[in-house]
Tab-separated table of C-alpha atoms in Angstrom:
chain	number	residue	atom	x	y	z
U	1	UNK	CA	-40.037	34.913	-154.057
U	2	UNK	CA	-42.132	38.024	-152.370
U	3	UNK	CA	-45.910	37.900	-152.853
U	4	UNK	CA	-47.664	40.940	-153.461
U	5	UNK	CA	-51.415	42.082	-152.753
U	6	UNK	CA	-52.930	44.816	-154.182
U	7	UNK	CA	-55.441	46.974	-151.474
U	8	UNK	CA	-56.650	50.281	-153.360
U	9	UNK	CA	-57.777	51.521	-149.916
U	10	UNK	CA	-58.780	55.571	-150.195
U	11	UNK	CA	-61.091	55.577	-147.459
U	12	UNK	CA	-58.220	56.271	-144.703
U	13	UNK	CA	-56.767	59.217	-146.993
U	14	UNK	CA	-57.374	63.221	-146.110
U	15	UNK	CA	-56.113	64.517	-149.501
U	16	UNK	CA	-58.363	65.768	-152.134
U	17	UNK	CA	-57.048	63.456	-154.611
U	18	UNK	CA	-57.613	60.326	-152.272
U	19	UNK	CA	-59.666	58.197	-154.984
U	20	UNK	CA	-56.506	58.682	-157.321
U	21	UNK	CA	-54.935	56.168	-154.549
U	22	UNK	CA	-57.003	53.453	-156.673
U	23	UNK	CA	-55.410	54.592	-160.175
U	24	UNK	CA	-52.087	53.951	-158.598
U	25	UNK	CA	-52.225	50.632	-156.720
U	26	UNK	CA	-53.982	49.261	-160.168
U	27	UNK	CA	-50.931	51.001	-161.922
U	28	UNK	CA	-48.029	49.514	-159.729
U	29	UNK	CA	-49.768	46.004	-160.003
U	30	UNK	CA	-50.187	46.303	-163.726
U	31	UNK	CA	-46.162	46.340	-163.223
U	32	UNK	CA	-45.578	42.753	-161.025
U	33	UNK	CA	-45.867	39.517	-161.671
U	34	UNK	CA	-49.470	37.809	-162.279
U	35	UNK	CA	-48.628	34.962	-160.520
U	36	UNK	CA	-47.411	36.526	-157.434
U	37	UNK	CA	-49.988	39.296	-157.021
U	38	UNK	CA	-53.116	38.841	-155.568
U	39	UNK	CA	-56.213	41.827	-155.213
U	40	UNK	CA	-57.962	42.433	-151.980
U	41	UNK	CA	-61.070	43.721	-152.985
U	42	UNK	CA	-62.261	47.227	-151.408
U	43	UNK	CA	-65.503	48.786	-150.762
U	44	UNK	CA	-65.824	51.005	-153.036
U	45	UNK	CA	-68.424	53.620	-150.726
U	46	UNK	CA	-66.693	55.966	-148.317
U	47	UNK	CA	-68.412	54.389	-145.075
U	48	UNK	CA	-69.216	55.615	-141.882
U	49	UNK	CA	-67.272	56.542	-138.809
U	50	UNK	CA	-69.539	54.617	-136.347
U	51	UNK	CA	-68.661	56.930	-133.329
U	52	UNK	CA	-65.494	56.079	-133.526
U	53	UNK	CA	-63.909	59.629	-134.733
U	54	UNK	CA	-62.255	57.944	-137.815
U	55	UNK	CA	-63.631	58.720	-140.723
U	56	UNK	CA	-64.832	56.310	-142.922
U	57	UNK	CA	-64.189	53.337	-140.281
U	58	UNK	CA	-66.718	51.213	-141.359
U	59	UNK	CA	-64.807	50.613	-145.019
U	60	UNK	CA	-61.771	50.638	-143.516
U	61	UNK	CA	-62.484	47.981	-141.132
U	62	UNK	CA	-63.727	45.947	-143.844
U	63	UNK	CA	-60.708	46.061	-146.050
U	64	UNK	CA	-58.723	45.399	-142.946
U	65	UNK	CA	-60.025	42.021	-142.087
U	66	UNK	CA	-59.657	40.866	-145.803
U	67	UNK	CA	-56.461	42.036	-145.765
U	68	UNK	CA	-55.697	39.979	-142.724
U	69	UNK	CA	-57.697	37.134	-144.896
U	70	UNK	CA	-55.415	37.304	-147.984
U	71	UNK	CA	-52.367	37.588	-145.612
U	72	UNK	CA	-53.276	34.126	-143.418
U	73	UNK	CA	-53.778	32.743	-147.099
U	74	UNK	CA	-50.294	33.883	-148.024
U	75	UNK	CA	-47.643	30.872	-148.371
U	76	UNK	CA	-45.390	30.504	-145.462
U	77	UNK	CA	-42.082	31.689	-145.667
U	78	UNK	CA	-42.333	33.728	-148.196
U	79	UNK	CA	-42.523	37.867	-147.710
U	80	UNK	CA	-45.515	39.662	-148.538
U	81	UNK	CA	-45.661	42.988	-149.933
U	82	UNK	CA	-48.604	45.026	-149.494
U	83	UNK	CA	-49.235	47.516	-151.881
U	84	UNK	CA	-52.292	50.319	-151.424
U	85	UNK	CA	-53.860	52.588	-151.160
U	86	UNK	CA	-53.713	55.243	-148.219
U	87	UNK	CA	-51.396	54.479	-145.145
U	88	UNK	CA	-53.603	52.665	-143.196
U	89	UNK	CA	-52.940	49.119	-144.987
U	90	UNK	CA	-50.083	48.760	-143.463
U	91	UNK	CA	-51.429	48.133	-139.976
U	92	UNK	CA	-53.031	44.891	-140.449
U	93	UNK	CA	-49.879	43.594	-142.515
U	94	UNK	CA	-47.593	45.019	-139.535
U	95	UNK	CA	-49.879	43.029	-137.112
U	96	UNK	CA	-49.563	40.035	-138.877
U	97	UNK	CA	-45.876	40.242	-139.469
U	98	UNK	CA	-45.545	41.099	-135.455
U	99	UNK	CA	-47.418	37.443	-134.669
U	100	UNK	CA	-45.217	35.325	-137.193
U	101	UNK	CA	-41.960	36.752	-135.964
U	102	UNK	CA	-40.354	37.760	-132.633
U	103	UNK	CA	-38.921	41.115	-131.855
U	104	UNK	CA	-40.354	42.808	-134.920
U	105	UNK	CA	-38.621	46.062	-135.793
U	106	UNK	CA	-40.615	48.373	-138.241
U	107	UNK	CA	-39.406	51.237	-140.068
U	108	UNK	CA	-42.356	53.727	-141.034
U	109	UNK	CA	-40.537	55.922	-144.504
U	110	UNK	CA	-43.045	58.854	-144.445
U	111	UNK	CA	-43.369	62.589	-144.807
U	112	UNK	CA	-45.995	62.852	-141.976
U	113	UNK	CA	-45.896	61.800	-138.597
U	114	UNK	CA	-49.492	59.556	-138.616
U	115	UNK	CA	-49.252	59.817	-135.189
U	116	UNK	CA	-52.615	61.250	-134.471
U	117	UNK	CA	-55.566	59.594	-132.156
U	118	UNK	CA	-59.175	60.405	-133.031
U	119	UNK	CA	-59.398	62.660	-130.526
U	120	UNK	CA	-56.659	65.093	-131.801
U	121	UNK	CA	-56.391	63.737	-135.357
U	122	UNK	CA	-57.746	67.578	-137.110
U	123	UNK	CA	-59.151	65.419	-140.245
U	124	UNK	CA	-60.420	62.129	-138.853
U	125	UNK	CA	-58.477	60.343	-141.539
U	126	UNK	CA	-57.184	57.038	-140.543
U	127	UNK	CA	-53.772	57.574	-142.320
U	128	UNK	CA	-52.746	60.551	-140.286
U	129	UNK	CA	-53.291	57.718	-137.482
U	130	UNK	CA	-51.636	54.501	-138.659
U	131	UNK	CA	-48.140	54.708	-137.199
U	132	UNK	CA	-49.809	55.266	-133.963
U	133	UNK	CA	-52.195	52.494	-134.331
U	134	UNK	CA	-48.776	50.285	-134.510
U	135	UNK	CA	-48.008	51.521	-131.294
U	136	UNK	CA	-51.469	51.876	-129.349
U	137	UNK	CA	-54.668	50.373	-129.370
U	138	UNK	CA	-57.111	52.173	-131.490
U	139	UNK	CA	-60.631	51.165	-132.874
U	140	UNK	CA	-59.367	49.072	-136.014
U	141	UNK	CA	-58.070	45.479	-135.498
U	142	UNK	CA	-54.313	44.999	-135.367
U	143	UNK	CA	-53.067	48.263	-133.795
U	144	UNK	CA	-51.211	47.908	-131.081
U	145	UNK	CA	-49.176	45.313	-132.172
U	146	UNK	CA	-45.446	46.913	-131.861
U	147	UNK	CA	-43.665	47.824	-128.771
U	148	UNK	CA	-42.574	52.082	-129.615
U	149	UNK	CA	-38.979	51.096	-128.760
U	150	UNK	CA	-38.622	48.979	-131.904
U	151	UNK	CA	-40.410	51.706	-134.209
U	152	UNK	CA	-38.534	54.530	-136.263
U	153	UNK	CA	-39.881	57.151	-138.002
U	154	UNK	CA	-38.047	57.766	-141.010
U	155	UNK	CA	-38.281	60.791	-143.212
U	156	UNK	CA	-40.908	62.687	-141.624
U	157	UNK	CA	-40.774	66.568	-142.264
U	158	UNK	CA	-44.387	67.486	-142.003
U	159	UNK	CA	-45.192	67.080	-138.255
U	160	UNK	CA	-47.902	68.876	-136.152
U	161	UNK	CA	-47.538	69.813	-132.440
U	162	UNK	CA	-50.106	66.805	-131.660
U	163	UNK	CA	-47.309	64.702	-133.051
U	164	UNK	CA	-44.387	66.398	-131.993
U	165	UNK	CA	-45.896	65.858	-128.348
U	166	UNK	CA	-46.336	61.991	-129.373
U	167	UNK	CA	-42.776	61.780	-130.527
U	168	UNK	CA	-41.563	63.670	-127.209
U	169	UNK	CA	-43.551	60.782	-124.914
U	170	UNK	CA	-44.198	57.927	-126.915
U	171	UNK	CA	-40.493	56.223	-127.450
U	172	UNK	CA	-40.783	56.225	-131.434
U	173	UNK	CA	-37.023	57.170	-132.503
U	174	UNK	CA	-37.348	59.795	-135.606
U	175	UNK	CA	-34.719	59.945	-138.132
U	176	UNK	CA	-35.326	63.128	-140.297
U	177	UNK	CA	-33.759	63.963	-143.826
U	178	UNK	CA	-31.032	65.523	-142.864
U	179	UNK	CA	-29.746	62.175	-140.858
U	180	UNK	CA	-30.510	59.764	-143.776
U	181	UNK	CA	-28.889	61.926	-146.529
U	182	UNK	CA	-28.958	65.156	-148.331
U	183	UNK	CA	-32.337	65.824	-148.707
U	184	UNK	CA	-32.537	68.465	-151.267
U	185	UNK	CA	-29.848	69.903	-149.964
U	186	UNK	CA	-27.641	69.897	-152.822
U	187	UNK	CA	-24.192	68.415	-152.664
U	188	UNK	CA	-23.489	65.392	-150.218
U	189	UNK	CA	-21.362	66.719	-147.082
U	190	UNK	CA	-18.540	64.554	-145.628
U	191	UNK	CA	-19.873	61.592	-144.173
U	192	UNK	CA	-23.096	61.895	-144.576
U	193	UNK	CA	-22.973	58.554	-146.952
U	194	UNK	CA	-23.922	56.665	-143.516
U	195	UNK	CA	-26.209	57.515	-142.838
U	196	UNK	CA	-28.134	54.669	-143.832
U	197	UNK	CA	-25.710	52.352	-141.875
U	198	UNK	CA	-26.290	54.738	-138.885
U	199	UNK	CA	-30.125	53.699	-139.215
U	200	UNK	CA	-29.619	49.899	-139.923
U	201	UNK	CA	-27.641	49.910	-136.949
U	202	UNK	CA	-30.057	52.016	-134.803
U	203	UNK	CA	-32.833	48.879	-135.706
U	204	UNK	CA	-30.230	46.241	-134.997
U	205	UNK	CA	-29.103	47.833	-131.788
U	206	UNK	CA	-33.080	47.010	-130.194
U	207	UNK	CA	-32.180	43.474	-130.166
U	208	UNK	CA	-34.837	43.345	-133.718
U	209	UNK	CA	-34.471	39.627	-134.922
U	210	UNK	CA	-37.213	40.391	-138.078
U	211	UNK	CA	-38.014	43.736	-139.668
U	212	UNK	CA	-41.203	45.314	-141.556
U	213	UNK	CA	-40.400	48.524	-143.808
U	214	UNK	CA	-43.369	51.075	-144.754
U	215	UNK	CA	-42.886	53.201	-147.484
U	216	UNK	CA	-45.465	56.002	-148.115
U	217	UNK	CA	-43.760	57.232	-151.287
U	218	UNK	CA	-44.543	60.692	-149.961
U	219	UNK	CA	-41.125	60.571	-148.046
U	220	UNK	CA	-39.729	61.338	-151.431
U	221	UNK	CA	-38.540	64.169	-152.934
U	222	UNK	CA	-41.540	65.493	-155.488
U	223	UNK	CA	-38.926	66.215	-157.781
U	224	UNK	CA	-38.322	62.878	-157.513
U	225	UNK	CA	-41.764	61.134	-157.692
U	226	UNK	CA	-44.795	64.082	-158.629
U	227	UNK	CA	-47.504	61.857	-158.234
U	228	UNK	CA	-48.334	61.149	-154.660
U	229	UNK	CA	-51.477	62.583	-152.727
U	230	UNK	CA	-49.864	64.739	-150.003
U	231	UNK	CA	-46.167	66.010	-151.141
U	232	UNK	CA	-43.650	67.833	-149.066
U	233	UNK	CA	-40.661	69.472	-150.211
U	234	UNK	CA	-37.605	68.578	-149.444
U	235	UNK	CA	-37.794	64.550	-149.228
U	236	UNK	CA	-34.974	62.083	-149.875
U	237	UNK	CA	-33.813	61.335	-152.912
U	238	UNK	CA	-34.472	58.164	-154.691
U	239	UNK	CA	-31.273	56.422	-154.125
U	240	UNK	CA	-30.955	57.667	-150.479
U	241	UNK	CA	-34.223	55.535	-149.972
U	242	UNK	CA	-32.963	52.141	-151.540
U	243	UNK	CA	-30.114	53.290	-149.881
U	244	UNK	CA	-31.808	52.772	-146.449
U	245	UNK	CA	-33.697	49.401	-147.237
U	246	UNK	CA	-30.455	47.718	-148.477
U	247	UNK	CA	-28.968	48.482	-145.541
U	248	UNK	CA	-31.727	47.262	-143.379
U	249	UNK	CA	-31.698	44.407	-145.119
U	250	UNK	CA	-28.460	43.443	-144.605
U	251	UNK	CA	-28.403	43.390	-141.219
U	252	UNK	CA	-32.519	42.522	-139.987
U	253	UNK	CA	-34.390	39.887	-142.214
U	254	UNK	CA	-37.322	41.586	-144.074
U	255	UNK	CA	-40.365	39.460	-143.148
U	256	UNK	CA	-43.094	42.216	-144.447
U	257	UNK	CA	-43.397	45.108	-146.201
U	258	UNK	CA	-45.712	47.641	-147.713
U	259	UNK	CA	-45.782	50.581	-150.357
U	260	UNK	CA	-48.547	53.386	-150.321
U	261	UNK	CA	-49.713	57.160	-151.413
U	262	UNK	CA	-49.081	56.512	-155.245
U	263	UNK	CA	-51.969	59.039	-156.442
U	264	UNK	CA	-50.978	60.232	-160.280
U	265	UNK	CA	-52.938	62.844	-161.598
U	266	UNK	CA	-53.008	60.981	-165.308
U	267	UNK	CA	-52.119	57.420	-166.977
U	268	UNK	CA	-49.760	59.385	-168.759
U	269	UNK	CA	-48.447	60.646	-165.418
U	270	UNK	CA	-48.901	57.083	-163.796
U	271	UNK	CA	-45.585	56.098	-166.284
U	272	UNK	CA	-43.789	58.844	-165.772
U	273	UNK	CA	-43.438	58.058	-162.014
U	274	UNK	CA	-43.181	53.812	-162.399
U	275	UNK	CA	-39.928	53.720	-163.192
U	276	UNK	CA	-38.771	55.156	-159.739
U	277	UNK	CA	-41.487	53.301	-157.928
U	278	UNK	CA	-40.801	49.808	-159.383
U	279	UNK	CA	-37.488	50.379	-158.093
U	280	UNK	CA	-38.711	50.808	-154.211
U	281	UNK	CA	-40.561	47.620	-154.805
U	282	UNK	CA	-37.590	45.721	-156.272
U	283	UNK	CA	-36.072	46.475	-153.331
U	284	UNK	CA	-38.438	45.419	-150.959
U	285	UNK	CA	-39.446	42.118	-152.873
């Protein structure tokens, strides 16, 4: 049975609607299973970026360590998934996740890169930084914790020059839309059905023996899912998503996983995106 812990982290967020990020981790775990789901508490000022160039570091690093806390509580064995908030939860849990298990493999399901540093990141936000804090050190504990070779990109379609360089050099393997499925393409071409296989295989073929999955549900379609903070047209489509993780799945053992960028403008819009969403996490968990 997966655990699940709820981290309404905004702090790491650029978007305008970033405290919205709290309305939707509270919605999602008003959806799972009392029992299983356990809320890690987050400051609830902005914080200060402590000459670090991230903004807001000071609540983020805060939320990070009891993050870390609630995940060292977590029962062994059994898979957690984390559930925020702005990108940047995923870091710690990908941290812990890479000391439990050998050869991690993560797949990052985003429209953005998040490959920035502080020093060419254009907002300061920690989210536009978290896949590279998997990679490379940076000034939060737990980055740095997986080797680029066994990290893919998966989705992105909103990618800056800063990133594209980080792409070129770092060893991160990207798999766009247009590899994983139709997009919004309209009708499915010939053969393009495997290309969730293709990926699974891609993971496999690093020698992965465990795998961690990050879904910013900004990867998406918005005609699929309205409510996150930072859309971008032309996303997957819902079932090319579950698509993906099944396939993963069967072939890696999911030790970790975490959901983020729920941000609905309304309750009443909260419900009419849950149905998809609860679907991602059934297929995580």
């Amino acid at each position: 049975m997966a655990r699940f812990l709820i981290v309404p982290q905004w702090q790491g967020s650029p978007a305008a609607r970033a405290m919205h990020l709290v309305d939707g981790a509270d919605a999602i775990a008003g959806d799972l299973p009392r029992a299983a789901t356990v809320r890690v508490e987050v400051p609830t000022s902005a914080g200060e970026a402590q000459e670090t160039g991230i903004r807001r570091f000071s609540a983020l690093a805060r939320t990070g360590a009891a993050l870390t806390e609630a995940l060292a509580a977590a029962p062994l064995g059994e898979p957690v998934v984390v559930v925020g908030g702005d990108c940047g939860v995923a870091v710690p849990a990908i941290a812990h996740a890479a000391a439990a298990a050998e050869s991690l493999a993560v797949v990052w399901f985003d429209a953005h890169g998040d490959l920035h540093t502080p020093l060419t990141s254009p907002s300061g936000a920690f989210a536009g930084m978290a896949l590279r804090a998997v990679i490379e050190s940076l000034p939060l504990s737990g980055s740095g914790s997986v080797p680029p070779e066994r990290v893919f990109l998966a989705g992105a379609r909103e990618i800056d020059e800063a990133e594209e360089d980080a792409l070129a050099h770092s060893g991160i393997t990207h798999v766009d839309v247009a590899a994983l499925g139709r997009g919004g393409r309209g009708a499915r071409d010939a053969g393009e059905e495997d290309g969730a296989q293709d990926l699974a295989a891609a993971v496999a073929a690093t020698g992965a023996t465990a795998l961690y999955v990050h879904v910013d549900l900004d990867v998406l379609d918005p005609t699929t899912l309205a409510g996150v903070a930072l859309p971008v047209p032309f996303g997957l489509s819902l079932d090319e998503l579950l698509s993906a993780i099944a396939a993963l799945r069967a072939r890696i053992p999911l030790v970790g996983a975490s959901i983020s960028g729920f941000a609905p403008a309304s309750p009443a819009a909260a419900i009419d995106d849950l149905g998809a969403i609860l679907r991602v996490v059934g297929a995580l968990a």
